[in-house]
Short mmCIF file of C-alpha atoms in Angstrom, two decimals:
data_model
loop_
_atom_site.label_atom_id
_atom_site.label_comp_id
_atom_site.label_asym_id
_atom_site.label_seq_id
_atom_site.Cartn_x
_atom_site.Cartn_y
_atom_site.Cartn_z
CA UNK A 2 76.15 52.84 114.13
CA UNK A 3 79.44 50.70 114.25
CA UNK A 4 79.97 51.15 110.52
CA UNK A 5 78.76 55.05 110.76
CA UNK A 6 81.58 55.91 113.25
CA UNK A 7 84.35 53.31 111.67
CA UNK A 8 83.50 54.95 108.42
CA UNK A 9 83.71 58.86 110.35
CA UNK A 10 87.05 57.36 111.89
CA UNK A 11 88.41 56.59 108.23
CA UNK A 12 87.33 59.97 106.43
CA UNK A 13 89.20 61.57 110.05
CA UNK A 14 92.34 59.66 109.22
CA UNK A 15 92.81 61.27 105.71
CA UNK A 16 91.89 64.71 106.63
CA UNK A 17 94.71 64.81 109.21
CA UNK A 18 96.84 63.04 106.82
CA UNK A 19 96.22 65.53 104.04
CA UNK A 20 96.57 68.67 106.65
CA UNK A 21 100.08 66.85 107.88
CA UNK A 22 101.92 66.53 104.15
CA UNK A 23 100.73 70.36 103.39
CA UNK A 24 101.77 71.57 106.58
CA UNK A 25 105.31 70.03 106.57
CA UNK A 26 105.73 71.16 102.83
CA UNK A 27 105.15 75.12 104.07
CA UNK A 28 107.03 74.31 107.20
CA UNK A 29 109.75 73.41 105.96
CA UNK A 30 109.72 76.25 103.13
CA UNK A 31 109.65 78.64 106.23
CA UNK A 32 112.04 77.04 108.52
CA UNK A 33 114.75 76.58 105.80
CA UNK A 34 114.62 80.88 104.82
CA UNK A 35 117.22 81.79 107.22
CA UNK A 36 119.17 79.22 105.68
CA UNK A 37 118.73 79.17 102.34
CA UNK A 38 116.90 82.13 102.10
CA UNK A 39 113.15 81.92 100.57
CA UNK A 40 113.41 82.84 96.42
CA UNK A 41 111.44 80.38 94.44
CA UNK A 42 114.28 78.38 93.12
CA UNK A 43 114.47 76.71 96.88
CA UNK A 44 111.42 76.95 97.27
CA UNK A 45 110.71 75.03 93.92
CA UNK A 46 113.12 71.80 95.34
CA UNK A 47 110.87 71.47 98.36
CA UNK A 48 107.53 71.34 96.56
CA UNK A 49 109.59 68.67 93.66
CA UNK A 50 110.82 66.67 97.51
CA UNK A 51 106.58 66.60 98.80
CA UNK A 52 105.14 66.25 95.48
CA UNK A 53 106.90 63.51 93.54
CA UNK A 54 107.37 61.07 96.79
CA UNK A 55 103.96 61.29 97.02
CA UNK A 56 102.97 60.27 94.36
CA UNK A 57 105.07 57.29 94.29
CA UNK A 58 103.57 56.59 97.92
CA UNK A 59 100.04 57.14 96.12
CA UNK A 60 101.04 54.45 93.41
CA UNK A 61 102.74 51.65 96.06
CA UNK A 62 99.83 52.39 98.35
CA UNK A 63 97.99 50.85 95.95
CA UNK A 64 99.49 47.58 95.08
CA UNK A 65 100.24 46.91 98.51
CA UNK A 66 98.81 43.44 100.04
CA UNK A 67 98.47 42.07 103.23
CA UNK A 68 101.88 39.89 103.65
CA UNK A 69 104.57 38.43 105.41
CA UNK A 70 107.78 40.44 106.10
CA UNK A 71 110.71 38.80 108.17
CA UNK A 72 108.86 36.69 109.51
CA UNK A 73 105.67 39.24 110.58
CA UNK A 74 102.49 39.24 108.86
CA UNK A 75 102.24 43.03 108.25
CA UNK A 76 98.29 43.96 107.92
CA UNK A 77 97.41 47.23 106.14
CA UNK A 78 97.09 48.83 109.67
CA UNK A 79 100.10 47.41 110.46
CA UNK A 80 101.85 49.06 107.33
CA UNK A 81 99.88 52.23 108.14
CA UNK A 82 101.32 52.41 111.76
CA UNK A 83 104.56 51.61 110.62
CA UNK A 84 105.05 54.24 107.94
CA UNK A 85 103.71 57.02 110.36
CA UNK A 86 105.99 56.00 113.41
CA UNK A 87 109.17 55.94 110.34
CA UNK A 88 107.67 58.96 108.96
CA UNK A 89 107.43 60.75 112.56
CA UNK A 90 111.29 59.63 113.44
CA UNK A 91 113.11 61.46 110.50
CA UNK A 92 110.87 64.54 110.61
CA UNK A 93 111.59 64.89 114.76
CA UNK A 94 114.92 65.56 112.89
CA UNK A 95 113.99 67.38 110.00
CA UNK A 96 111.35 70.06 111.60
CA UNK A 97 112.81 70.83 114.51
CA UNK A 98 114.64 73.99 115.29
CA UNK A 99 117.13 72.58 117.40
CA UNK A 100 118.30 69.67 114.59
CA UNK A 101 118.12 72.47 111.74
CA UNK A 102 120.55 74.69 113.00
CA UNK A 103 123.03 72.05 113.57
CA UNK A 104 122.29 70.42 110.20
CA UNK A 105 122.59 73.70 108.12
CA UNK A 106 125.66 74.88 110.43
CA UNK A 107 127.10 71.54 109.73
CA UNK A 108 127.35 71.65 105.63
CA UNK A 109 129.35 74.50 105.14
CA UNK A 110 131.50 73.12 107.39
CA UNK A 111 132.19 70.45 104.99
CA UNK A 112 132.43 72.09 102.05
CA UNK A 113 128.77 72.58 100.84
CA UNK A 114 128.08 76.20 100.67
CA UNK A 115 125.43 75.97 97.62
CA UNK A 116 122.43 77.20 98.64
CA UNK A 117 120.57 75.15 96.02
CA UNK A 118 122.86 71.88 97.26
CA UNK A 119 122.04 72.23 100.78
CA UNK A 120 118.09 72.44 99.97
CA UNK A 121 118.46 69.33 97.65
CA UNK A 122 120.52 67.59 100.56
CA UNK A 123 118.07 69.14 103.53
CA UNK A 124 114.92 67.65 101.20
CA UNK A 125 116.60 64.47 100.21
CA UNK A 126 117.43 63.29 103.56
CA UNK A 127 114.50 64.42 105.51
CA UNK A 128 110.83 64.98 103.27
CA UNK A 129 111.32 62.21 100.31
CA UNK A 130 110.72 59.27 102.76
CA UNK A 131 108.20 60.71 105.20
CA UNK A 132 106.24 62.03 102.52
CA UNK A 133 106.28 58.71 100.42
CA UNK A 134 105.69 57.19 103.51
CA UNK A 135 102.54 59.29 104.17
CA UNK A 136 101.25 59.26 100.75
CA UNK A 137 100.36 55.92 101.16
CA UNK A 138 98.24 56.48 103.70
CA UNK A 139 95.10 57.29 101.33
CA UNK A 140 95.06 54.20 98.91
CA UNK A 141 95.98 51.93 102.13
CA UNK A 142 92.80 53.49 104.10
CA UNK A 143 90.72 52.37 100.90
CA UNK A 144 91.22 48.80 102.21
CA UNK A 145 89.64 49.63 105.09
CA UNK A 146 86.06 50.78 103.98
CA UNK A 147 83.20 48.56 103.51
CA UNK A 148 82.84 47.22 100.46
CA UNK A 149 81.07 50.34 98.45
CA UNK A 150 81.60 51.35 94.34
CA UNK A 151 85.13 51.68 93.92
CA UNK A 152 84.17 55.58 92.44
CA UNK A 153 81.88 56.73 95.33
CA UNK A 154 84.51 55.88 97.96
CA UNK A 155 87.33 57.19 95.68
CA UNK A 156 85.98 60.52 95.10
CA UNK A 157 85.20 60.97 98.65
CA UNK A 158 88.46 59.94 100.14
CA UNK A 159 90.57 62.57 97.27
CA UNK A 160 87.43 65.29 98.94
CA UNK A 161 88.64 64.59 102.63
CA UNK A 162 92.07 64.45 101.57
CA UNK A 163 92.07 67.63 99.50
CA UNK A 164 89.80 69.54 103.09
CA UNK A 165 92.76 68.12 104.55
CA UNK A 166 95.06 69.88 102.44
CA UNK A 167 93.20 72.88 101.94
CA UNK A 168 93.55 72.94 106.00
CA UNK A 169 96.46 73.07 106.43
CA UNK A 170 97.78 75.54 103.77
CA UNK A 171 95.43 77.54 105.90
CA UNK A 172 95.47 77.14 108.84
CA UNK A 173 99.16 76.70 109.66
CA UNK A 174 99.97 79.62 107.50
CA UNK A 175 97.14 81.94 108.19
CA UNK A 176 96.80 81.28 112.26
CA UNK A 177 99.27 79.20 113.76
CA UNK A 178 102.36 80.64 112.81
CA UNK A 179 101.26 84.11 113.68
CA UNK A 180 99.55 83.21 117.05
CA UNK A 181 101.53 79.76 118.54
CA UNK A 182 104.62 80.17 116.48
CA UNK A 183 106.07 78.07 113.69
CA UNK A 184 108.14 76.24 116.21
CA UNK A 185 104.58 75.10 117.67
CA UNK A 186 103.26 74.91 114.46
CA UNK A 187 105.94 72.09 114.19
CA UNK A 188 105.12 70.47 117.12
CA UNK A 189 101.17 70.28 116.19
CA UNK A 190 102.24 68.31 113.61
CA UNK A 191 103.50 65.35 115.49
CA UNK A 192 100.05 65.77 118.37
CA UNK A 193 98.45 64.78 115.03
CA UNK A 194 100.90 62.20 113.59
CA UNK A 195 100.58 60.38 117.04
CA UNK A 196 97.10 60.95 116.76
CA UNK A 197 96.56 59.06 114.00
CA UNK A 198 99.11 56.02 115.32
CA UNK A 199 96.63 56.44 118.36
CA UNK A 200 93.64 56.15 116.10
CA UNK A 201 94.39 53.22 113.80
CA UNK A 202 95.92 51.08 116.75
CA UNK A 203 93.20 48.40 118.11
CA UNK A 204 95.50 48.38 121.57
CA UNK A 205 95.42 51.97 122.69
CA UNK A 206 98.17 50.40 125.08
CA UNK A 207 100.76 49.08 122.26
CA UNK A 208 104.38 49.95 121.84
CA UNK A 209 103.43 51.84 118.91
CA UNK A 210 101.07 54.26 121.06
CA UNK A 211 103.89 54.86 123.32
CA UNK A 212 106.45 54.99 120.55
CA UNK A 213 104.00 57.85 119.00
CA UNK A 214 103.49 59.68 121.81
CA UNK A 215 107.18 59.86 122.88
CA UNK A 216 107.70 60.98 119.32
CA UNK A 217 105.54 63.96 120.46
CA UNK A 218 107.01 65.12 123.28
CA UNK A 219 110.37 65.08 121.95
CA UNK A 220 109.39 66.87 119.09
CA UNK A 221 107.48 69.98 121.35
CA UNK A 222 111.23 70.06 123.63
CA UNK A 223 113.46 70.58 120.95
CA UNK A 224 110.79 73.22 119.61
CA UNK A 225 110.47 74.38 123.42
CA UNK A 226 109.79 78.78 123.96
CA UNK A 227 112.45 77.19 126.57
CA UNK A 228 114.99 76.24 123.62
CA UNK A 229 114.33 79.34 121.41
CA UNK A 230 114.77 81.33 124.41
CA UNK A 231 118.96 80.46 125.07
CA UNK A 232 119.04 81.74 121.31
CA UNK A 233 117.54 85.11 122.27
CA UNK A 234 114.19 84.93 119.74
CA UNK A 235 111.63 86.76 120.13
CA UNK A 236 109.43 85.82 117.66
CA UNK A 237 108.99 82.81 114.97
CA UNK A 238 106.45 83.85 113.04
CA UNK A 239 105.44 82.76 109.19
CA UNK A 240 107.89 85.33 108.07
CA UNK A 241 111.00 85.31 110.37
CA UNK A 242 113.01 84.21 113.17
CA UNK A 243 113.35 87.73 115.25
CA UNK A 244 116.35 87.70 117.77
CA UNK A 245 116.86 90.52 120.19
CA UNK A 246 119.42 91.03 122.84
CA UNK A 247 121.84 92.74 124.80
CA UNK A 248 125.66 91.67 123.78
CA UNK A 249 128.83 92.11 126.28
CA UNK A 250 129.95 95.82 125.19
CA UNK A 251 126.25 96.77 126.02
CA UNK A 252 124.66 96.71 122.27
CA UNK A 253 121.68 96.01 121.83
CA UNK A 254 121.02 93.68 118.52
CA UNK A 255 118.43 93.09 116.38
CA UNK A 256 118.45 89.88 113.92
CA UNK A 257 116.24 88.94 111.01
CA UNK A 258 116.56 85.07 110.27
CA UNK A 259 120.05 85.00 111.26
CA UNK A 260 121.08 88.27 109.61
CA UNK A 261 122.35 91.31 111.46
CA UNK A 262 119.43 93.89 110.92
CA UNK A 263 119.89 96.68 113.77
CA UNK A 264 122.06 97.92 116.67
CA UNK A 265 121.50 100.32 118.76
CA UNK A 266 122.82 100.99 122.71
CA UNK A 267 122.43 104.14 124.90
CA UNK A 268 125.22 106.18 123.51
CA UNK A 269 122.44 106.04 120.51
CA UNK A 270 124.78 105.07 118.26
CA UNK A 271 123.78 102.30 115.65
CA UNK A 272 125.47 100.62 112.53
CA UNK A 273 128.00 102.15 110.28
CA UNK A 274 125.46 102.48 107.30
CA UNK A 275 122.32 103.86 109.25
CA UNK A 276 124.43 106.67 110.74
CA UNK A 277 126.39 107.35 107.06
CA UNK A 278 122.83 107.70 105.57
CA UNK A 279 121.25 109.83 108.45
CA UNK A 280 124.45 112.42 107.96
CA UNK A 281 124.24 112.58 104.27
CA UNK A 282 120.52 112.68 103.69
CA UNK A 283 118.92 113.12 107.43
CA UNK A 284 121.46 115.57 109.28
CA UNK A 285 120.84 118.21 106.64
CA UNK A 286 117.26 118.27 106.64
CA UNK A 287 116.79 117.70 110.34
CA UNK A 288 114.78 121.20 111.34
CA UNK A 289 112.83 121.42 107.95
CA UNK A 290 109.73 123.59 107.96
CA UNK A 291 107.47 122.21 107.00
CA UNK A 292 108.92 118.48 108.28
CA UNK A 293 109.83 116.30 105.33
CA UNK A 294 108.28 113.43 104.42
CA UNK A 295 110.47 110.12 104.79
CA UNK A 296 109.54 106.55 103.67
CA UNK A 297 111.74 103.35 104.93
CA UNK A 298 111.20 100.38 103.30
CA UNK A 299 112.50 98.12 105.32
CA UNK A 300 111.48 98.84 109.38
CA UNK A 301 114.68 96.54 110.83
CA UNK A 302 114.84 97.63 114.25
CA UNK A 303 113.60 101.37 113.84
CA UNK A 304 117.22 102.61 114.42
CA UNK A 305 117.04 105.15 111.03
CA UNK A 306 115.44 108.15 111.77
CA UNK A 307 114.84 107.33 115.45
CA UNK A 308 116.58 110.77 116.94
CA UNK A 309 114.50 113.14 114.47
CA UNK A 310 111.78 114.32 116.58
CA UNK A 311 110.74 116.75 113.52
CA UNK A 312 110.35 114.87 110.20
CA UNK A 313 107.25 112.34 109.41
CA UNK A 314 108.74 109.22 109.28
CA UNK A 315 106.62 105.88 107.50
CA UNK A 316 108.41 102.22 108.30
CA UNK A 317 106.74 99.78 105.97
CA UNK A 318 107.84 95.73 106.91
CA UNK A 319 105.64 92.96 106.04
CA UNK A 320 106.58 91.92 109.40
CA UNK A 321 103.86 93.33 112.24
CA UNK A 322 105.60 91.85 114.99
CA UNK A 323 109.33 94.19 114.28
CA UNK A 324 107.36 97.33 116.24
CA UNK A 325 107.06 95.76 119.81
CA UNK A 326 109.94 94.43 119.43
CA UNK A 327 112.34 97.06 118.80
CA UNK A 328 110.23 99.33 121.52
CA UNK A 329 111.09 96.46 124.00
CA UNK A 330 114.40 95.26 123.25
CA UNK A 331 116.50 97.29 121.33
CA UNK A 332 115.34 101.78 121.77
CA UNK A 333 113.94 100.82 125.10
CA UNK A 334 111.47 103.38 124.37
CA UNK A 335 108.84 103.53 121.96
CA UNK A 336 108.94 105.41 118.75
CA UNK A 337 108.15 108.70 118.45
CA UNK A 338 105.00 110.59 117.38
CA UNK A 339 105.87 111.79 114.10
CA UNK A 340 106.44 108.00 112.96
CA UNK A 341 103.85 105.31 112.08
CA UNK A 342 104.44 102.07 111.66
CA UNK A 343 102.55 100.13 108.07
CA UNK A 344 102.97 96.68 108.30
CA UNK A 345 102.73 95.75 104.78
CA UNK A 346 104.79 93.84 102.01
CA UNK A 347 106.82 96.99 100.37
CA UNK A 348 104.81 96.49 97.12
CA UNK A 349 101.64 96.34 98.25
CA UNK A 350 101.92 99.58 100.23
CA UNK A 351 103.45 100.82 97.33
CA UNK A 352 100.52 99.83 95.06
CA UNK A 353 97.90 101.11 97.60
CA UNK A 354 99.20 104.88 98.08
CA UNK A 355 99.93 107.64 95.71
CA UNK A 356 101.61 109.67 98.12
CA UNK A 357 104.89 111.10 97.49
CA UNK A 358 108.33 111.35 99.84
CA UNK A 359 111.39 113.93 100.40
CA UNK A 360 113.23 111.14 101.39
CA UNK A 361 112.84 106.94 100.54
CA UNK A 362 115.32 104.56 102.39
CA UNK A 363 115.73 101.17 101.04
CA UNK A 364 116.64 98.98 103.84
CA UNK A 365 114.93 95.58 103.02
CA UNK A 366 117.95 93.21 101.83
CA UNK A 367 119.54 91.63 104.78
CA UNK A 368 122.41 90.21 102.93
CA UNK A 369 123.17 86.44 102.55
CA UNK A 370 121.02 83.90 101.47
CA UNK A 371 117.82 86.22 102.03
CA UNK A 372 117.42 88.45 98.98
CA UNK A 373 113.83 89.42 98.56
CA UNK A 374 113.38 88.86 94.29
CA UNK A 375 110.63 90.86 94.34
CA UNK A 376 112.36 93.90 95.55
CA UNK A 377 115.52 93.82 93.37
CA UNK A 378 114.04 93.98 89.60
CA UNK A 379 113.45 97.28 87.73
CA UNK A 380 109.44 96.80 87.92
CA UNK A 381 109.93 97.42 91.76
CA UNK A 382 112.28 100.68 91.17
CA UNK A 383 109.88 102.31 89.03
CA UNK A 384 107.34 101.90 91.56
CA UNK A 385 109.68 103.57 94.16
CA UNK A 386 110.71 106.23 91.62
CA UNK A 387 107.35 107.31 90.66
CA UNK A 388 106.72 107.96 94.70
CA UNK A 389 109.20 110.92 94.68
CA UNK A 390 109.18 114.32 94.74
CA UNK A 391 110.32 116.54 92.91
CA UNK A 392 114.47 117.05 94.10
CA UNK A 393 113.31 114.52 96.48
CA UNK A 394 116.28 111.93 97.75
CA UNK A 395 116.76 107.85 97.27
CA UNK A 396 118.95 105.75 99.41
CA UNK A 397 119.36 102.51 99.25
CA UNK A 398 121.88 99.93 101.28
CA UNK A 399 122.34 96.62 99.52
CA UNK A 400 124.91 93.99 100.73
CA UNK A 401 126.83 93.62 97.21
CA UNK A 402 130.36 92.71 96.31
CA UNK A 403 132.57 96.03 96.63
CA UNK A 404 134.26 95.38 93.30
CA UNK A 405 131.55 93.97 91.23
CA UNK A 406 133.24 90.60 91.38
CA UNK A 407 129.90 88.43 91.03
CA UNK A 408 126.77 88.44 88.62
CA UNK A 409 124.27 89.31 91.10
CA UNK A 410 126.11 92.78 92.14
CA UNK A 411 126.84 93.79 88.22
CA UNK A 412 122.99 93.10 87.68
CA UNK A 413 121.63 94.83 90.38
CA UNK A 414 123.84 97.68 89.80
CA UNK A 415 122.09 97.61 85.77
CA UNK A 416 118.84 97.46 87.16
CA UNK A 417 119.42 100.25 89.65
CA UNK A 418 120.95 102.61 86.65
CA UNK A 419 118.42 101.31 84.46
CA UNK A 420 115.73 103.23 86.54
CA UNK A 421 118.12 105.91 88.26
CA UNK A 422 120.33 106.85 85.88
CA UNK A 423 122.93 108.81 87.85
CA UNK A 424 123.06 107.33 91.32
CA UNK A 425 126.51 107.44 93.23
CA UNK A 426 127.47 104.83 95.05
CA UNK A 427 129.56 104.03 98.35
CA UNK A 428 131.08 101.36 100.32
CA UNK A 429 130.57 101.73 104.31
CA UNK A 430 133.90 101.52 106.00
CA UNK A 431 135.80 101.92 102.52
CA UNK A 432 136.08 98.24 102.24
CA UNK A 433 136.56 98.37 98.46
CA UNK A 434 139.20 95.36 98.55
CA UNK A 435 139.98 96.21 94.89
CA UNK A 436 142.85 93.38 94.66
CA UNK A 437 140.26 91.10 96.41
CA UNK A 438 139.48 88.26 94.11
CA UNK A 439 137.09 86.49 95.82
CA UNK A 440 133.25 86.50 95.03
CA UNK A 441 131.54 86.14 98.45
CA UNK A 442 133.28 88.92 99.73
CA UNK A 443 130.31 91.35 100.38
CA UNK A 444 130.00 94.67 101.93
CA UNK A 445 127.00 97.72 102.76
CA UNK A 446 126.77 99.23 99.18
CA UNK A 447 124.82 102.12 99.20
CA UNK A 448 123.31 103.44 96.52
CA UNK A 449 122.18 107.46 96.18
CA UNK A 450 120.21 109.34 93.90
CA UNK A 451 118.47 113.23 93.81
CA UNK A 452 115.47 113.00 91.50
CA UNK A 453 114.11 115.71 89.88
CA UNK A 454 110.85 115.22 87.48
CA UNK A 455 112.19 116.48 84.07
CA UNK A 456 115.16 114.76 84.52
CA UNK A 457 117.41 114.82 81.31
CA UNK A 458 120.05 112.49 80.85
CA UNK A 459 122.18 113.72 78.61
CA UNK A 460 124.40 112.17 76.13
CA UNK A 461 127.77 110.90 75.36
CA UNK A 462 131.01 112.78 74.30
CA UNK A 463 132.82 111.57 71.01
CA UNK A 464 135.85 112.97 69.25
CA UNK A 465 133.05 113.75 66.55
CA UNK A 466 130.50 115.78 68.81
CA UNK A 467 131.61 117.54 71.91
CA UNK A 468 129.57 119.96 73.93
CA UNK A 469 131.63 119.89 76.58
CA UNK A 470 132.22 123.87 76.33
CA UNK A 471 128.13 124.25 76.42
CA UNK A 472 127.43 121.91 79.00
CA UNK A 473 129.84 122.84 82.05
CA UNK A 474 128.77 125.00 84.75
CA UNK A 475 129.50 129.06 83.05
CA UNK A 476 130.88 130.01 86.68
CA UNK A 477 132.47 126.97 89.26
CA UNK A 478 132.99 127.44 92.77
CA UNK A 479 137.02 127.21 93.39
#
């Protein structure tokens, strides 16, 4: 029975161990977006930081023997205790919401604006150890087993470790963040890293226990509701950070990971760019009979559209949480009848629907570091062009450089034309800054465009071939 349970205790050990290293690698993927924003070339730095640590801790885990260091004879549950309680101390740092702010705030401050930089720095300083650390745990458990055939035991600790895993690409993604929160998602994390301190010690009384434990409750107040609550968020769940509040001229703001998404107050006036699009593309329309049809891509804080009590409005957002919390904290009213609410990733909906719009507003890039790839590329535009009507209307607002003074804005503006051929496009506030050198200077670009099914293009003018006199309007308006 002794060996049964010792045995049940072991296989425990690496399941929690395999659910912790998973969990932190998606944790920190999510809690670094509003910071470095979540495109796969971040995102491909983290998994490099959890992937090749651990397999160095897999390898050292391996050769390690039972030994004297300074003085201490350090046992393999000695070394096991010790690399959780290390591992536990830099991610208290590393995970928590409090810390992260301040650390990302902190780099531009000295000079280190890269995104790609501060993800290499973020990873470097707090995932390489800890996850080396915690990579050993598996081939440093091995020692622990009775003496069985070195492939029966090895094959069933890479199963339990790989449940493990498997766990915790599930369940943190799939239930915690939605229902607890990633911030108590976080703090899970260290319950189970004390946990397993808690487990491998023979004193459940040690100064490693208490170490552990105090790890713990640190880590769940500096990822307190208590904590997120002086920064006015709503919501952390696996997609965003949601912010809502009232600010001292009586507006009532909406932010996405950081990002300025909506305004609204009770003069029911909102940003600069929702209320240029409504007049240009809304106003006119506003009594249609029959009501239009009007797709936003993009749901932000339901601001667009919200005062037209006639057309059928569609928000699609991939995040389901957006809808309460506009209602609540920024209309103060729920939305009205002829709007529903879809909350699904823009291509998916996309994908799952043939139906057709009068109107499509692109509202889904919140400027900065979060640029959503797969919404910028000309796949994505086709799919949005072939849900239009015929003379039906596109609008989109992008946050691009005024002057086309960086690559990303001159692309984006070829893959727009690429797909809309003759689209007209403005700069909210007339910020064009044309003698502006800088780069980073950004501004609301939007982009318009009237579609019509047999759409002809036209062609170009030369000296040689000019049909200039054809082609002109036979009568123009003075």
């Amino acid at each position: 029975m002794i060996r049964i349970n010792q045995t049940l205790l072991l296989f425990t050990i690496i399941v929690i161990e395999g659910y912790i290293v998973l969990a932190t690698e998606l944790l920190a993927i999510r809690q670094t977006i509003p910071y470095v924003g979540s495109g796969t070339d971040t995102v491909s730095i983290i998994i490099a930081a959890v992937l090749m640590p651990l397999a160095f801790g897999y390898q050292y885990g391996g050769q390690f023997k039972q030994k004297k260091i300074f003085g201490y004879y350090v046992t393999i549950r000695k070394k096991l205790i010790l690399n959780i309680l290390i591992a536990s101390l830099i991610l208290l740092i590393g995970m928590s919401y409090k810390y992260m702010k301040l650390f990302f705030g902190w780099l531009p401050q000295i000079g280190i604006e890269d995104r790609l930089v501060q993800t290499s720095i973020y990873s470097a300083i707090f995932l390489v150890l800890p996850i080396y650390l915690l990579g050993q745990t598996v081939p440093l458990i091995s020692n622990l087993f009775s003496k069985e055939k070195l492939s029966q035991i090895t094959g069933k600790m890479l199963f339990f470790s790989t449940v493990g895993s498997f766990l915790g690409a599930i369940l943190s993604t799939l239930l915690l963040m939605p229902t607890i929160g990633v911030h108590h998602t976080v703090s899970l994390n260290f319950v189970l890293l004390a946990m397993l301190v808690i487990m491998l010690s023979k004193d459940k009384k040690s100064i490693p226990v208490f170490l552990s434990i105090t790890i713990a409750l640190f880590a769940m107040g500096f990822n307190s509701n208590t904590l997120l609550r002086k920064d006015h968020v709503k919501k952390n769940n696996q997609y965003s950070i949601i912010a809502a509040g009232t600010l001292k001229n009586d507006n009532r703001l909406l932010k996405i990971n950081g990002n300025h998404s909506s305004q609204y107050n009770d003069a029911r006036e909102k940003f600069e760019y929702i209320e240029f699009v409504e007049r240009v593309a809304i106003a006119p329309i506003a009594g249609a009979n029959p009501p239009r049809e009007v797709l936003v891509i993009g749901a932000g804080g339901f601001t667009f559209g919200h005062d037209d009590s006639n057309n059928l409005y569609t928000y699609v957002d991939i995040n389901e949480d957006l809808k309460d919390i506009a209602e609540q904290y920024i209309l103060k009213e729920p939305i009205g009848k002829n709007k529903k609410f879809i909350p699904l990733p823009a291509r998916a909906f996309l994908n799952d629907t043939d139906k057709k719009y009068d109107v499509i507003f692109i509202d889904a890039y919140l400027g900065g570091a979060s640029i959503p790839e797969h919404l910028v590329t000309q796949e994505f535009f086709l799919q949005v062009k072939a849900h239009l009507k015929n003379n039906a209307v596109l609008v989109t607002n992008l946050i691009l450089s005024p002057h086309f003074n960086n690559q990303f804005t001159r692309n984006i503006d070829n893959t727009i034309r690429s797909v809309f051929p003759h689209v007209s496009r403005h700069i909210i506030g007339e910020h064009y800054k044309l003698w502006d050198e800088s780069e980073t200077t950004m501004a609301n670009t939007i982009y318009m465009y009237r579609h019509e099914d047999n759409y002809s293009s036209g062609h170009i003018y030369t000296d040689n071939k000019n049909t200039v006199f054809y082609d002109k309007p036979k009568k123009l308006t003075p």
